[in-house]
Amino acid sequence: MKTIGIILLFVGLVFGAGTASAQTGQLEVTNAWARATPGRSEIGAAYATIESPTADRLVAAASPVAKKVELHTMTMSGTVMQMRPVAAIDIPAGRLVTLAPDGLHIMLEGLKKPLRAGQSFPLTLTFEKAGKRTVEVAVQQVGAMAPMPGMQH
Ligand SMILES: [Cu+2]
């Protein structure tokens, strides 16, 4: 197992050279965004891209804008999209994990006020190994499917 670990590390260094995560060797959360919430909806969702050079797990999330923050997955049950909470989201080593409206997401429940496009709010993600990462979440239009272009770091 040790040899495999060293080989993977080497492959990661070769192919990851030049990227920010290879330079810092740390888990990174980028492109954090959320959809604006319509009317007085107290439920929202946040998305982000997570990359880690070593395997990790996202185990919790918190934000001052919501009373409760959960990790959710979206699955098809027949023709109906269903959301359900998950205990953790796996972050495989060196692979981008993208939270998006059609899949894994961070559910914001009991929003203290609506999310408005153009605003941003802090979100703290807790990882099993990397610890906590706090990112600014940019609020996009209600129907947005992805972060605005130009937001890439
Ligand atoms: Cu959800």
Coordinates of C-alpha atoms and ligand atoms in Angstrom, one line a residue:
M1 CA 0.0 0.0 0.0
K2 CA 2.9 2.3 0.8
T3 CA 4.3 2.0 -2.7
I4 CA 1.0 2.7 -4.3
G5 CA 0.7 5.9 -2.2
I6 CA 4.1 7.1 -3.3
I7 CA 3.2 6.4 -7.0
L8 CA -0.1 8.3 -6.7
L9 CA 1.7 11.1 -5.0
F10 CA 4.3 11.2 -7.8
V11 CA 1.6 11.1 -10.5
G12 CA -0.2 13.8 -8.7
L13 CA 2.9 16.0 -8.7
V14 CA 3.6 15.4 -12.4
F15 CA 0.1 16.0 -13.7
G16 CA -0.9 18.6 -11.1
A17 CA 2.2 20.8 -11.6
G18 CA 1.1 24.3 -12.1
T19 CA -2.2 24.1 -10.3
A20 CA -2.8 25.9 -7.1
S21 CA -3.5 22.8 -5.1
A22 CA -0.3 21.1 -6.2
Q23 CA 1.6 24.2 -5.0
T24 CA 0.0 24.3 -1.6
G25 CA -0.7 20.6 -1.3
Q26 CA -3.9 21.5 0.5
L27 CA -7.6 20.9 0.0
E28 CA -9.2 23.8 -1.8
V29 CA -12.8 25.0 -2.1
T30 CA -13.4 27.3 -5.1
N31 CA -16.4 28.7 -7.1
A32 CA -18.7 28.7 -4.1
W33 CA -22.1 30.0 -5.2
A34 CA -25.8 29.8 -4.4
R35 CA -29.0 30.6 -6.1
A36 CA -31.0 33.6 -5.1
T37 CA -34.1 32.5 -3.2
P38 CA -37.5 33.5 -4.5
G39 CA -39.9 35.5 -2.3
R40 CA -39.8 34.6 1.3
S41 CA -38.5 31.1 0.8
E42 CA -36.5 29.9 3.8
I43 CA -34.7 27.2 1.9
G44 CA -31.7 27.7 -0.3
A45 CA -28.8 25.7 -1.6
A46 CA -25.1 26.3 -2.0
Y47 CA -22.6 24.7 -4.4
A48 CA -18.9 24.7 -4.7
T49 CA -16.0 22.9 -6.3
I50 CA -13.7 20.9 -4.0
E51 CA -10.3 19.5 -4.7
S52 CA -7.9 17.8 -2.4
P53 CA -4.5 16.2 -3.1
T54 CA -5.3 13.5 -0.6
A55 CA -8.5 11.7 0.0
D56 CA -10.8 13.5 2.5
R57 CA -14.5 13.8 3.4
L58 CA -16.7 16.7 3.8
V59 CA -18.6 16.0 7.0
A60 CA -20.3 19.2 8.0
A61 CA -21.3 22.7 6.8
A62 CA -22.4 25.8 8.6
S63 CA -23.3 29.4 7.8
P64 CA -24.6 32.4 9.8
V65 CA -27.3 32.9 7.2
A66 CA -29.2 29.7 8.0
K67 CA -30.4 28.0 11.1
K68 CA -29.5 24.6 9.8
V69 CA -27.1 23.5 7.1
E70 CA -27.1 19.9 5.7
L71 CA -25.2 18.0 3.1
H72 CA -27.7 16.7 0.5
T73 CA -27.7 14.4 -2.5
M74 CA -30.2 14.5 -5.4
T75 CA -31.3 11.3 -6.9
M76 CA -34.0 10.2 -9.4
S77 CA -36.8 8.1 -8.0
G78 CA -38.7 7.1 -11.1
T79 CA -39.4 10.5 -12.7
V80 CA -39.2 12.4 -9.5
M81 CA -36.0 14.2 -8.3
Q82 CA -35.5 13.4 -4.6
M83 CA -33.2 15.1 -2.1
R84 CA -31.9 13.3 1.0
P85 CA -29.3 14.2 3.6
V86 CA -26.0 12.4 3.5
A87 CA -23.6 12.0 6.5
A88 CA -20.6 12.9 4.4
I89 CA -19.4 13.6 0.9
D90 CA -16.3 11.8 -0.3
I91 CA -13.5 13.8 -1.8
P92 CA -11.2 11.4 -3.7
A93 CA -7.6 12.4 -4.0
G94 CA -6.8 14.7 -6.9
R95 CA -10.3 14.6 -8.4
L96 CA -12.6 17.6 -8.6
V97 CA -15.8 17.2 -6.7
T98 CA -18.4 19.6 -8.0
L99 CA -21.5 20.3 -6.0
A100 CA -24.2 21.4 -8.4
P101 CA -28.0 21.8 -8.7
D102 CA -28.5 18.4 -10.2
G103 CA -26.5 16.5 -7.6
L104 CA -24.7 16.9 -4.3
H105 CA -25.4 20.2 -2.7
I106 CA -25.4 22.1 0.6
M107 CA -28.9 22.7 1.9
L108 CA -29.5 25.9 3.8
E109 CA -32.6 25.6 5.9
G110 CA -34.3 28.3 8.0
L111 CA -32.7 31.2 6.1
K112 CA -32.7 34.3 8.3
K113 CA -33.3 36.4 5.2
P114 CA -33.7 35.7 1.4
L115 CA -30.6 35.3 -0.7
R116 CA -30.4 38.1 -3.2
A117 CA -28.4 38.0 -6.5
G118 CA -25.2 40.0 -6.2
Q119 CA -24.8 39.4 -2.4
S120 CA -22.4 37.0 -0.8
F121 CA -22.3 35.1 2.5
P122 CA -19.8 33.0 4.4
L123 CA -20.0 29.2 4.5
T124 CA -17.8 27.1 6.6
L125 CA -17.1 23.5 5.4
T126 CA -15.6 21.0 7.8
F127 CA -13.5 18.2 6.4
E128 CA -12.4 15.1 8.2
K129 CA -8.7 15.6 7.6
A130 CA -8.2 19.2 6.3
G131 CA -10.4 20.8 9.0
K132 CA -12.5 23.9 8.4
R133 CA -12.5 26.0 5.3
T134 CA -14.6 29.2 5.2
V135 CA -15.5 30.5 1.7
E136 CA -17.6 33.4 0.5
V137 CA -20.6 32.2 -1.4
A138 CA -21.6 34.4 -4.4
V139 CA -25.4 34.6 -4.9
Q140 CA -26.5 34.2 -8.5
Q141 CA -29.8 34.6 -10.3
V142 CA -32.7 32.3 -9.3
G143 CA -32.4 30.0 -12.3
A144 CA -28.6 29.9 -12.4
M145 CA -27.2 26.4 -13.2
A146 CA -23.5 27.3 -12.7
P147 CA -21.3 30.0 -11.4
M148 CA -20.9 33.1 -13.6
P149 CA -18.0 32.9 -16.0
G150 CA -14.9 34.8 -14.8
M151 CA -15.3 33.6 -11.3
Q152 CA -12.6 31.0 -11.7
H153 CA -9.5 31.6 -9.6
Ligands
CU1 CU -31.3 19.6 -0.6

